[in-house]
Short mmCIF file of C-alpha atoms in Angstrom, two decimals:
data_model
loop_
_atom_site.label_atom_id
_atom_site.label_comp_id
_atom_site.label_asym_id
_atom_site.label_seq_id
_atom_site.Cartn_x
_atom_site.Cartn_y
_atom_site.Cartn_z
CA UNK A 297 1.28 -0.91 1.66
CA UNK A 298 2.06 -1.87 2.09
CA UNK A 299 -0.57 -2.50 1.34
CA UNK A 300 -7.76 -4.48 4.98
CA UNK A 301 -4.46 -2.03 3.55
CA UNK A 302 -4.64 -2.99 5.05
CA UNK A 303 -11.20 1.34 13.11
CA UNK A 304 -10.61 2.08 16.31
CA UNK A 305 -12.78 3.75 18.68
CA UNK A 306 -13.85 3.75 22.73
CA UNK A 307 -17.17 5.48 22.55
CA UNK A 308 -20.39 3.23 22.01
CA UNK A 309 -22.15 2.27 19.00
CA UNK A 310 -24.92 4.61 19.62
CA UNK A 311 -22.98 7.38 19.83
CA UNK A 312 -20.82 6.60 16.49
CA UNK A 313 -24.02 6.59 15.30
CA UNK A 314 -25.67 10.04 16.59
CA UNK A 315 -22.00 11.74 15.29
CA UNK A 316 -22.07 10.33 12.07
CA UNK A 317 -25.33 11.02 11.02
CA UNK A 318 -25.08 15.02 11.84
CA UNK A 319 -22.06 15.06 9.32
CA UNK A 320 -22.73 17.05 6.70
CA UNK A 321 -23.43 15.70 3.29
CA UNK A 322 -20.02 17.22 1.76
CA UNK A 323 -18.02 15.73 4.18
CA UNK A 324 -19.62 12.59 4.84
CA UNK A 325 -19.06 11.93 0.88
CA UNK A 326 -15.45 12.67 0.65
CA UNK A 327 -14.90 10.36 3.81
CA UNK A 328 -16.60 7.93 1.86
CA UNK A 329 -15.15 8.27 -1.33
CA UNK A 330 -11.79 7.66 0.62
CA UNK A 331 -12.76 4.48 2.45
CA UNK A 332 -13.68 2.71 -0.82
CA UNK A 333 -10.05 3.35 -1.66
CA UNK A 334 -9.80 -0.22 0.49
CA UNK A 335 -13.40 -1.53 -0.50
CA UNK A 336 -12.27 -1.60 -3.90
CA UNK A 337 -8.63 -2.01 -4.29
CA UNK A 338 -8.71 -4.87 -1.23
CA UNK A 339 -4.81 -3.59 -1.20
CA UNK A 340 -4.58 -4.59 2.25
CA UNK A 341 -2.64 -3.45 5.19
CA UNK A 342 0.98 -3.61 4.71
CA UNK A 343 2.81 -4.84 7.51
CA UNK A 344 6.83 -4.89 7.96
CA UNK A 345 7.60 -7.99 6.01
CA UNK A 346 10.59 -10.40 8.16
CA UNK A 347 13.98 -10.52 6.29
CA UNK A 348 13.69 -12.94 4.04
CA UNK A 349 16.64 -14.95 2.49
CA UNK A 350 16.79 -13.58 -1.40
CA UNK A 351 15.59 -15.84 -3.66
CA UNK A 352 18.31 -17.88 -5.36
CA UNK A 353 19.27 -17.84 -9.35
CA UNK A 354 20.00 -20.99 -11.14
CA UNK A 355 23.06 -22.03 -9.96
CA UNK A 356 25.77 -20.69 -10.94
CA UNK A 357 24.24 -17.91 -12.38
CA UNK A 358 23.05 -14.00 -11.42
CA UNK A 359 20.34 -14.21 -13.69
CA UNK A 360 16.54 -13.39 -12.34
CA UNK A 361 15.59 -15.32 -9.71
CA UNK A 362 13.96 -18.88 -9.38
CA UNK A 363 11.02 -17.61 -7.09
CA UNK A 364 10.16 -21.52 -6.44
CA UNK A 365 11.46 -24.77 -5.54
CA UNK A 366 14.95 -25.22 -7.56
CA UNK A 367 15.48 -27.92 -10.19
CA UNK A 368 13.16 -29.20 -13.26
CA UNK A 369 12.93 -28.14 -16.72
CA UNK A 370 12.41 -24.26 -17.68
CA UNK A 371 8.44 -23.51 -18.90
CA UNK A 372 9.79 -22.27 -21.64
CA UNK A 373 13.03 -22.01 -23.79
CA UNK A 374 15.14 -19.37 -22.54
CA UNK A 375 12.51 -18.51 -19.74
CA UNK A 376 12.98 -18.61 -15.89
CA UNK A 377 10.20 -19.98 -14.02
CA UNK A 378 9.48 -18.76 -10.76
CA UNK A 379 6.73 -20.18 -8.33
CA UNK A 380 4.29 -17.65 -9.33
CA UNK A 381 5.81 -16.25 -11.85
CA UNK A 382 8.20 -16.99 -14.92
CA UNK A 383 10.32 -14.06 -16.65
CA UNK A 384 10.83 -14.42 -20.49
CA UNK A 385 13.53 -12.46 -21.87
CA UNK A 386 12.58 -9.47 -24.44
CA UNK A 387 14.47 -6.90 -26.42
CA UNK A 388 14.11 -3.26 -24.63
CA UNK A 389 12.14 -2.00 -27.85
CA UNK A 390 9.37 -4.48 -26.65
CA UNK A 391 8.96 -1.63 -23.28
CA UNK A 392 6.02 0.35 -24.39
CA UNK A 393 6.70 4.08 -23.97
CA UNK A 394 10.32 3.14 -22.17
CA UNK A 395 12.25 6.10 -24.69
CA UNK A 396 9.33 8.73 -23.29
CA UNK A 397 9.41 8.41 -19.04
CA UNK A 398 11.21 10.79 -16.97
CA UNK A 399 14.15 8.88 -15.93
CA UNK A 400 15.21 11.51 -13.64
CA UNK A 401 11.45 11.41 -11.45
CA UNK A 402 12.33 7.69 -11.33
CA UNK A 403 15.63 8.16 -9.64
CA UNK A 404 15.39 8.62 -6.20
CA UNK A 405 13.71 5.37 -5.77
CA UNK A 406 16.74 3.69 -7.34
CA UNK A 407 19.09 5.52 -5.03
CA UNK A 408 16.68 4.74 -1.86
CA UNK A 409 16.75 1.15 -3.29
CA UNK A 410 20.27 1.81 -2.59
CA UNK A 411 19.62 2.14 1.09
CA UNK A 412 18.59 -1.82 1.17
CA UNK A 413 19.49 -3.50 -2.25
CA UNK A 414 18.77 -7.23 -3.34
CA UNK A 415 22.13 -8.82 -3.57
CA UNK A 416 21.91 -8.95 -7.19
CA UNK A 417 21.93 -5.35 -7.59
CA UNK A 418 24.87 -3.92 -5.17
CA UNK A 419 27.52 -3.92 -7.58
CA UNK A 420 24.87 -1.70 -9.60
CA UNK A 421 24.27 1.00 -6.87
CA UNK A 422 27.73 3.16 -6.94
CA UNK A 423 27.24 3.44 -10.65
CA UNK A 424 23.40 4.67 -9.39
CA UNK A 425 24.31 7.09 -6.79
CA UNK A 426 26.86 8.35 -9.82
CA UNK A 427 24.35 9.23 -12.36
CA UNK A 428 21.60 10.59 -10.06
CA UNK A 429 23.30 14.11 -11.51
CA UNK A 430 23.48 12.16 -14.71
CA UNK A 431 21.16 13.31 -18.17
CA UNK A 432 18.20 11.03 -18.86
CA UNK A 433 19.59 9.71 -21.82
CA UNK A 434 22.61 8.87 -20.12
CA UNK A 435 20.86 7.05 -17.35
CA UNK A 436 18.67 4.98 -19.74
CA UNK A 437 21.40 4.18 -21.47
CA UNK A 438 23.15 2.84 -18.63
CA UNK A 439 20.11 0.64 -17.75
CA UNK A 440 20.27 -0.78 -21.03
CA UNK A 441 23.71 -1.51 -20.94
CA UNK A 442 23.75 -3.17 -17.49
CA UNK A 443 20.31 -4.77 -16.98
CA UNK A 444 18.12 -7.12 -19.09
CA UNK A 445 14.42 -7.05 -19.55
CA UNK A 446 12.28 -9.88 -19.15
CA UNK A 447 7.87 -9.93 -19.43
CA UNK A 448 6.47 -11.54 -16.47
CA UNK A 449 4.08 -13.69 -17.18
CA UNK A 450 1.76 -15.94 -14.82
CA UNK A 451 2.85 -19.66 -15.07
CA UNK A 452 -0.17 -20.44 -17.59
CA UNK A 453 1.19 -17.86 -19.92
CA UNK A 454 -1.14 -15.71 -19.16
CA UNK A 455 1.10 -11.43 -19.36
CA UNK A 456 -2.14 -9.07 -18.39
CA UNK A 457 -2.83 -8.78 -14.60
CA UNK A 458 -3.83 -5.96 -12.14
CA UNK A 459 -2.98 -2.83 -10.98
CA UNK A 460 -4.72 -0.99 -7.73
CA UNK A 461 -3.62 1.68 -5.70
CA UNK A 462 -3.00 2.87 -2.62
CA UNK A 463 -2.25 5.94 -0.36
CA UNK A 464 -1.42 7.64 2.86
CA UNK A 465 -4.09 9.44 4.00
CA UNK A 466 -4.01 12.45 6.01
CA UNK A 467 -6.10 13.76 8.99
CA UNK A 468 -7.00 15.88 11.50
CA UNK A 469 -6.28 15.04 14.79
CA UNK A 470 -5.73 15.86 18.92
CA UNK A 471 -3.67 14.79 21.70
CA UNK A 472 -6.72 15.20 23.83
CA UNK A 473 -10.35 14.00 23.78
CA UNK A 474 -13.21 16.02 23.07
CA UNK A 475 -14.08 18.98 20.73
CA UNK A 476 -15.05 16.66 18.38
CA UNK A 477 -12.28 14.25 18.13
CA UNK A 478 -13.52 11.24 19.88
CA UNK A 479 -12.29 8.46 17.63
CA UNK A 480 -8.82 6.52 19.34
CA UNK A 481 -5.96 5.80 17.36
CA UNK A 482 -4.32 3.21 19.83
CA UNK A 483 -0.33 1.71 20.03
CA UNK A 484 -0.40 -1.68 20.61
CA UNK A 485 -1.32 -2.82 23.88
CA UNK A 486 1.12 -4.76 26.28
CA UNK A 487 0.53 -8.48 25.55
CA UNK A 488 -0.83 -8.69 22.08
CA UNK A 489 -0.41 -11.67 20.81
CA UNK A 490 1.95 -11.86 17.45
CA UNK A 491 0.22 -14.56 15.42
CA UNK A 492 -2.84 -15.61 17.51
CA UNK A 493 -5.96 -13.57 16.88
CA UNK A 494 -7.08 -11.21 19.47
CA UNK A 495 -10.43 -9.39 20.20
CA UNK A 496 -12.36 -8.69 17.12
CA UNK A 497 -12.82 -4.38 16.03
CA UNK A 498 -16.31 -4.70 17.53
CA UNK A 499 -15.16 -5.91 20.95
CA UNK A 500 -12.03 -3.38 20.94
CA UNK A 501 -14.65 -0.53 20.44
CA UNK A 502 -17.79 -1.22 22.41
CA UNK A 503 -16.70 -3.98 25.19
CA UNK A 504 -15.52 -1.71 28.23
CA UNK A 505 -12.76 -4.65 29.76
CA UNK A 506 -11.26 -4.86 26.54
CA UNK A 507 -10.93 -0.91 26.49
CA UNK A 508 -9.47 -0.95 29.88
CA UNK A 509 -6.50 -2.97 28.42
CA UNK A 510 -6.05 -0.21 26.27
CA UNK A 511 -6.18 2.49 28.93
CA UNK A 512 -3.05 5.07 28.54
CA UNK A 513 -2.38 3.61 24.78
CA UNK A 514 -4.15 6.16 22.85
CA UNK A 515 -1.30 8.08 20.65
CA UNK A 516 -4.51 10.35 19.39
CA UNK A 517 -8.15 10.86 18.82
CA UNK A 518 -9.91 11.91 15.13
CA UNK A 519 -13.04 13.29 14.45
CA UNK A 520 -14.65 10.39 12.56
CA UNK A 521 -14.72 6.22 12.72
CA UNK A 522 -14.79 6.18 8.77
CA UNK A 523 -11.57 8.23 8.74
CA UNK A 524 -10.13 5.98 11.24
CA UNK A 525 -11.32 3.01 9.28
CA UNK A 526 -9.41 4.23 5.96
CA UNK A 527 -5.99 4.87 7.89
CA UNK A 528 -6.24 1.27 9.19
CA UNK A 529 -7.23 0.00 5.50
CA UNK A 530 -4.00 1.65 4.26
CA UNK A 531 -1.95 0.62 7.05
CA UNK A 532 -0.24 4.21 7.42
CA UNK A 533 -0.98 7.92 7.32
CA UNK A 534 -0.20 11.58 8.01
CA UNK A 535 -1.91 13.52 11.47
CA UNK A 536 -2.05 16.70 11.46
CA UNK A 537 -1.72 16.77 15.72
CA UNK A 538 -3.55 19.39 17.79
CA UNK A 539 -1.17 19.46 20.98
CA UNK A 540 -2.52 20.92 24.31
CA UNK A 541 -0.61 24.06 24.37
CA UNK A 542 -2.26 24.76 20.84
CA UNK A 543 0.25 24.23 18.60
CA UNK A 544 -0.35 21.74 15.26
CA UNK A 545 2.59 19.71 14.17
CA UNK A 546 2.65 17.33 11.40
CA UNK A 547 3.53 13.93 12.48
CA UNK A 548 2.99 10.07 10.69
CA UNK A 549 1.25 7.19 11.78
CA UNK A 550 2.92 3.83 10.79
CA UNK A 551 1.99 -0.04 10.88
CA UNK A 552 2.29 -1.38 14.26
CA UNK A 553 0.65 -4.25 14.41
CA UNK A 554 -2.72 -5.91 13.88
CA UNK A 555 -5.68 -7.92 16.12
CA UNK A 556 -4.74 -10.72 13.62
CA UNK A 557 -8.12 -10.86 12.48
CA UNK A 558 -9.44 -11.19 8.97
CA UNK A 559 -10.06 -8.35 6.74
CA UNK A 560 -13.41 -8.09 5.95
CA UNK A 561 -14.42 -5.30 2.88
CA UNK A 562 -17.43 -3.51 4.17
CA UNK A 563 -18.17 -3.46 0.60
CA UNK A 564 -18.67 -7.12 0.38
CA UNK A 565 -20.42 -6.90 3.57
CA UNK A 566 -22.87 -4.61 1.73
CA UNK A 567 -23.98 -7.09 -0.97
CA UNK A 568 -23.89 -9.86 0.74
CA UNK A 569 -26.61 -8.46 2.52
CA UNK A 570 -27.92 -7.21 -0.46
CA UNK A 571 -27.66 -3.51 0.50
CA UNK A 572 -26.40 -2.66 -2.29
CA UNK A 573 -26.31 -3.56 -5.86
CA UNK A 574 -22.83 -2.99 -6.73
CA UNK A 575 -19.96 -1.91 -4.50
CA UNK A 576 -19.39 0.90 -6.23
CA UNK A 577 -18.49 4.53 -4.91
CA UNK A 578 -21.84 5.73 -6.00
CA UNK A 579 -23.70 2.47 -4.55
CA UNK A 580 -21.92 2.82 -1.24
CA UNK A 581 -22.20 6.60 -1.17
CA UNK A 582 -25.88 6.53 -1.75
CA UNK A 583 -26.26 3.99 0.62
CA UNK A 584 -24.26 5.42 3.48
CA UNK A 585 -26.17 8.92 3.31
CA UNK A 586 -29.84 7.29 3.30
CA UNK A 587 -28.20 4.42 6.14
CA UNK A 588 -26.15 6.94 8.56
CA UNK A 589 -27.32 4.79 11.71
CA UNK A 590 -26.43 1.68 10.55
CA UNK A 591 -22.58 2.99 9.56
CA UNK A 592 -20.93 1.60 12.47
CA UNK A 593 -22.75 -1.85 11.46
CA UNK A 594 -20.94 -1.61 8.39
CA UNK A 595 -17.60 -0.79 9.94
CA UNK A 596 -17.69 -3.72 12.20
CA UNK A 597 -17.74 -5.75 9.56
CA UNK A 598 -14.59 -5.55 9.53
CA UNK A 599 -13.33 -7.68 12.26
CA UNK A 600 -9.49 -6.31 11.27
CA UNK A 601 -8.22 -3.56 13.80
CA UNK A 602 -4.55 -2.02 13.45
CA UNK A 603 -2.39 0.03 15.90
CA UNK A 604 -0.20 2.17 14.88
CA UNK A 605 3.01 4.19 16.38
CA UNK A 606 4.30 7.38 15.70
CA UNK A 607 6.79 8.66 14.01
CA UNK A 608 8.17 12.54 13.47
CA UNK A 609 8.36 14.25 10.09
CA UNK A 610 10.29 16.87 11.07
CA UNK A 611 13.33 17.54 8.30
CA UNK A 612 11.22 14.63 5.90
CA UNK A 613 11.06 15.71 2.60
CA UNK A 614 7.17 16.55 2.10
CA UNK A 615 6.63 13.73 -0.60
CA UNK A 616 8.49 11.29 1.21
CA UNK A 617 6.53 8.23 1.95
CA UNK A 618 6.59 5.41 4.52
CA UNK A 619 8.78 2.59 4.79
CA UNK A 620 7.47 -0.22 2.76
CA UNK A 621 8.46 -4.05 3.30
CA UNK A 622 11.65 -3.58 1.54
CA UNK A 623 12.65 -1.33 4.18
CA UNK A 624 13.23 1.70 2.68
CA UNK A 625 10.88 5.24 1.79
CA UNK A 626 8.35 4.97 -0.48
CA UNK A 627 8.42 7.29 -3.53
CA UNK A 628 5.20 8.71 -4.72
CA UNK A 629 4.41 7.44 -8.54
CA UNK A 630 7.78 5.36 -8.38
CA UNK A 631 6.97 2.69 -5.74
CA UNK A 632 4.86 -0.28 -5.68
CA UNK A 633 3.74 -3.43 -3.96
CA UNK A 634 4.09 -6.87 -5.38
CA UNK A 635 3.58 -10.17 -4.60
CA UNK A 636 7.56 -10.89 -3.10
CA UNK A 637 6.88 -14.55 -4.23
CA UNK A 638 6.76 -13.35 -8.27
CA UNK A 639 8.90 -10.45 -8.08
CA UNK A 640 11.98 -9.41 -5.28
CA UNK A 641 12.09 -6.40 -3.31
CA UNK A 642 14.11 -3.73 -4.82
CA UNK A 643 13.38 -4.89 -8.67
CA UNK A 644 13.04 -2.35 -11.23
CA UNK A 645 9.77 -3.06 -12.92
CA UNK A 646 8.78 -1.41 -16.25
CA UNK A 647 4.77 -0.85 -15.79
CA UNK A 648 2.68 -0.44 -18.30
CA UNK A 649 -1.67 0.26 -17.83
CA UNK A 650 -3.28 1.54 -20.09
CA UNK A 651 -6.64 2.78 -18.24
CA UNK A 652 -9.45 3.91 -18.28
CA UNK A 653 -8.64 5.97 -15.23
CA UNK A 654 -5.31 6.89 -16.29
CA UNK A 655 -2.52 5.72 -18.77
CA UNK A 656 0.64 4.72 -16.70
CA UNK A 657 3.90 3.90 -18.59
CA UNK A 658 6.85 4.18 -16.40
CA UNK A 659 9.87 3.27 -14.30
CA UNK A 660 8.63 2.47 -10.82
CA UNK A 661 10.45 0.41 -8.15
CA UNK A 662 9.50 -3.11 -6.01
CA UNK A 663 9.47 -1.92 -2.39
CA UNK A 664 6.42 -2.70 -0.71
CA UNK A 665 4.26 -5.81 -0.27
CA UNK A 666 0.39 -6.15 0.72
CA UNK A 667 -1.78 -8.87 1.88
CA UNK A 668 -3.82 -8.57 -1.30
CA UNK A 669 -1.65 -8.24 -3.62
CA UNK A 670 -1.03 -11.82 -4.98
CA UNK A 671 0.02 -13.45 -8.45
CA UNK A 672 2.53 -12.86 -11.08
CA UNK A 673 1.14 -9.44 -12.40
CA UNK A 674 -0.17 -7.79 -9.52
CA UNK A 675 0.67 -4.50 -8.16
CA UNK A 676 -0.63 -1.45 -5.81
CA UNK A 677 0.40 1.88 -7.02
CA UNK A 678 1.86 4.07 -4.10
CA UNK A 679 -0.20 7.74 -5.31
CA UNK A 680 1.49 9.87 -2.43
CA UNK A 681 -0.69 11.32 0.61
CA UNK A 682 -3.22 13.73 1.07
CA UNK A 683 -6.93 14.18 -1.00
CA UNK A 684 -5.29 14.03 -4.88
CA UNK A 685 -3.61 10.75 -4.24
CA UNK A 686 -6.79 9.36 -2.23
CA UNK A 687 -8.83 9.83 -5.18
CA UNK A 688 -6.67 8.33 -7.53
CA UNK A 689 -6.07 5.33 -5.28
CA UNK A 690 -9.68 5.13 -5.00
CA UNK A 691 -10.59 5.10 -8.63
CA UNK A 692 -7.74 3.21 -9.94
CA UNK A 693 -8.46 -0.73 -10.45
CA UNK A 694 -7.29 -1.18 -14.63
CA UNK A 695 -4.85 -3.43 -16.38
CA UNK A 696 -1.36 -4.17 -16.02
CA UNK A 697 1.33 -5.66 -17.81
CA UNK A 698 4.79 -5.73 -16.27
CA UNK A 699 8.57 -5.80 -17.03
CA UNK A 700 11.29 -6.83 -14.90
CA UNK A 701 14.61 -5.30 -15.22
CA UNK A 702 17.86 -7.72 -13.83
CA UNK A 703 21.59 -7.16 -14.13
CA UNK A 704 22.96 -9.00 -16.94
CA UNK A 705 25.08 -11.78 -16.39
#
């Protein structure tokens, strides 16, 4: 997320250091480029979120839900206040752009919202599966017939918040060491704690008795630490897996679990030191190809470290993303993360941002959660996997007002 979204690797420092700085220039910039994706967007890793009891309506009712401690007056007339959020109800003409999206693109995130609905919605999701073969003007005018908009709003009032992104990432990788790929991707080890930090990225990667725990864990090795770092900012990706008897197969890496150390952005790291100026792509960029020794320095500023476990993709649809908190695929351009504590899992959200990077009116879905994303109106974009989506995710950090959409009484 799902999404410090958010390194791991057994060789020493001063050989992450030798292979990084004979990357070429090319490469070394769209690894970077990539890895500010998380500098940025702090979207955060997204771990599985623990079922969580759905929040309850005012009693007696099915109207949105009271997000924080029941009882007291309403902020405003007419207005359900939540604990960091409140919903005022609006007429569907007040959606900007809601007669223009693509229902239909929207679609199969409702039905995979199917697969795991919030109680409020699982009356709704026989008439859903029914008009996925549905027109788009029959399927809007369903929604407005069944559900009721309401702004969110944080509790001062205040309706403009913002939107990141985030993405899967995809890279090479090999079952066995060498060649080039000498960067771990580890499963958890036996005997990680579940809420008590353990040993710190640095330690994992340069202290050999904390490697030794790790001995036979290794799922695969990459070519680069930076890489590694941006799959463990996201918190999932896709590896394309080198096997011994030379085939490739396509396979995903998903949240595991984490050192339970704090995430650290190596771009604050920069200025704090006052490396850099701004932490910018074109500051860090800059900075990383006149710095290549001092890379892994950078990195391990990071204390956070994730392992991962694999998962097959064979028979997955191609644009099918991971499971996000809610439990269910992600859908590329239709899925987002939200703060669970403002808005439920498995809402439809009307989102509307308006740029600079790119205008963004549309249906998308409440399905994933991050550690960053926090307040009323927040959200992380899921782009999809691969390059395209990285750059978008990496660029995109613009306004946001949201909309969400609850059955009618």
């Amino acid at each position: 997320m799902v999404h410090q979204i958010n390194s791991r690797k057994s060789t020493s420092a001063s050989r992450a250091s030798r292979k990084i700085s004979s990357m070429s220039l090319s490469l070394l910039r769209q690894i970077i480029v990539v890895a500010i994706v998380g500098v940025l967007t702090a979207c955060g890793t997204r771990p599985p979120a623990p079922p969580v009891a759905e929040p309850s309506g005012e009693a007696g009712t099915l109207g949105p839900p009271r997000l924080g401690p029941l009882g007291g007056p309403l902020a405003v007339p007419g207005t359900l206040a939540g604990y960091r959020s409140r919903w005022v109800p609006v007429d569907w003409n007040d959606l900007p752009g809601w007669q223009q999206d693509a229902m239909h693109e929207a679609w199969q995130a409702w039905l995979r919202n199917c697969e795991r609905p919030a109680p409020a919605f699982v009356p709704l999701c026989p008439e859903v599966r029914r008009l996925a073969i549905a027109g788009e003007e029959e399927q809007r005018a369903w929604m407005q017939q069944r559900l009721q908009p309401y702004r969110i709003e944080a509790q001062d009032g205040n309706l403009n918040g913002l939107l990141t992104s985030y993405f899967e990432p995809v890279l090479e990788g090999a079952r066995v060491r060498g060649n080039g790929f000498e960067v771990p991707i580890y499963a958890p080890p036996p005997g990680l704690p579940a809420k008590q930090p353990w040993y710190t990225r640095q330690q994992i990667e340069s202290d050999s008795q904390v490697q030794a725990q790790l001995a036979g864990r290794v799922i695969a090795w990459v070519r680069d630490p930076v890489q590694a770092m941006v799959l463990h900012i996201q918190g999932t990706g896709r590896l394309r897996l080198h096997e011994p008897d030379g085939s490739t197969r396509l396979v995903r890496l998903a949240y595991a679990a984490t050192n339970n150390q704090p995430y650290q952005s190596v771009g604050r790291w920069l200025l704090d030191r006052g490396l850099v100026r701004d932490a910018t792509w074109p500051g860090i960029s800059a900075w990383a190809q006149s710095n290549p020794g001092r890379v892994q320095e950078m990195l391990w500023g990071n204390p956070r470290y994730v392992f991962f476990r694999e998962e097959p993709l064979d028979g997955v649809a191609a644009d099918e993303g991971p499971r996000g908190a809610q439990g269910v695929p992600l859908t590329p351009g239709r899925s987002i993360a939200v703060d669970r504590t403002s808005i439920p899992y498995g809402t439809p959200v009307w989102l509307v941002s308006e740029g600079p990077v790119v205008r963004l009116d549309r249906l998308v879905m409440a399905q994933d959660t991050g550690s960053a994303i926090v307040g009323a109106v927040r959200a992380d974009y899921f782009a999809g996997s691969g390059d395209a989506a990285g750059a978008l995710a990496g660029r995109l950090k613009q306004g946001l007002r949201l909309w969400a959409l609850w059955p009618r009484q």
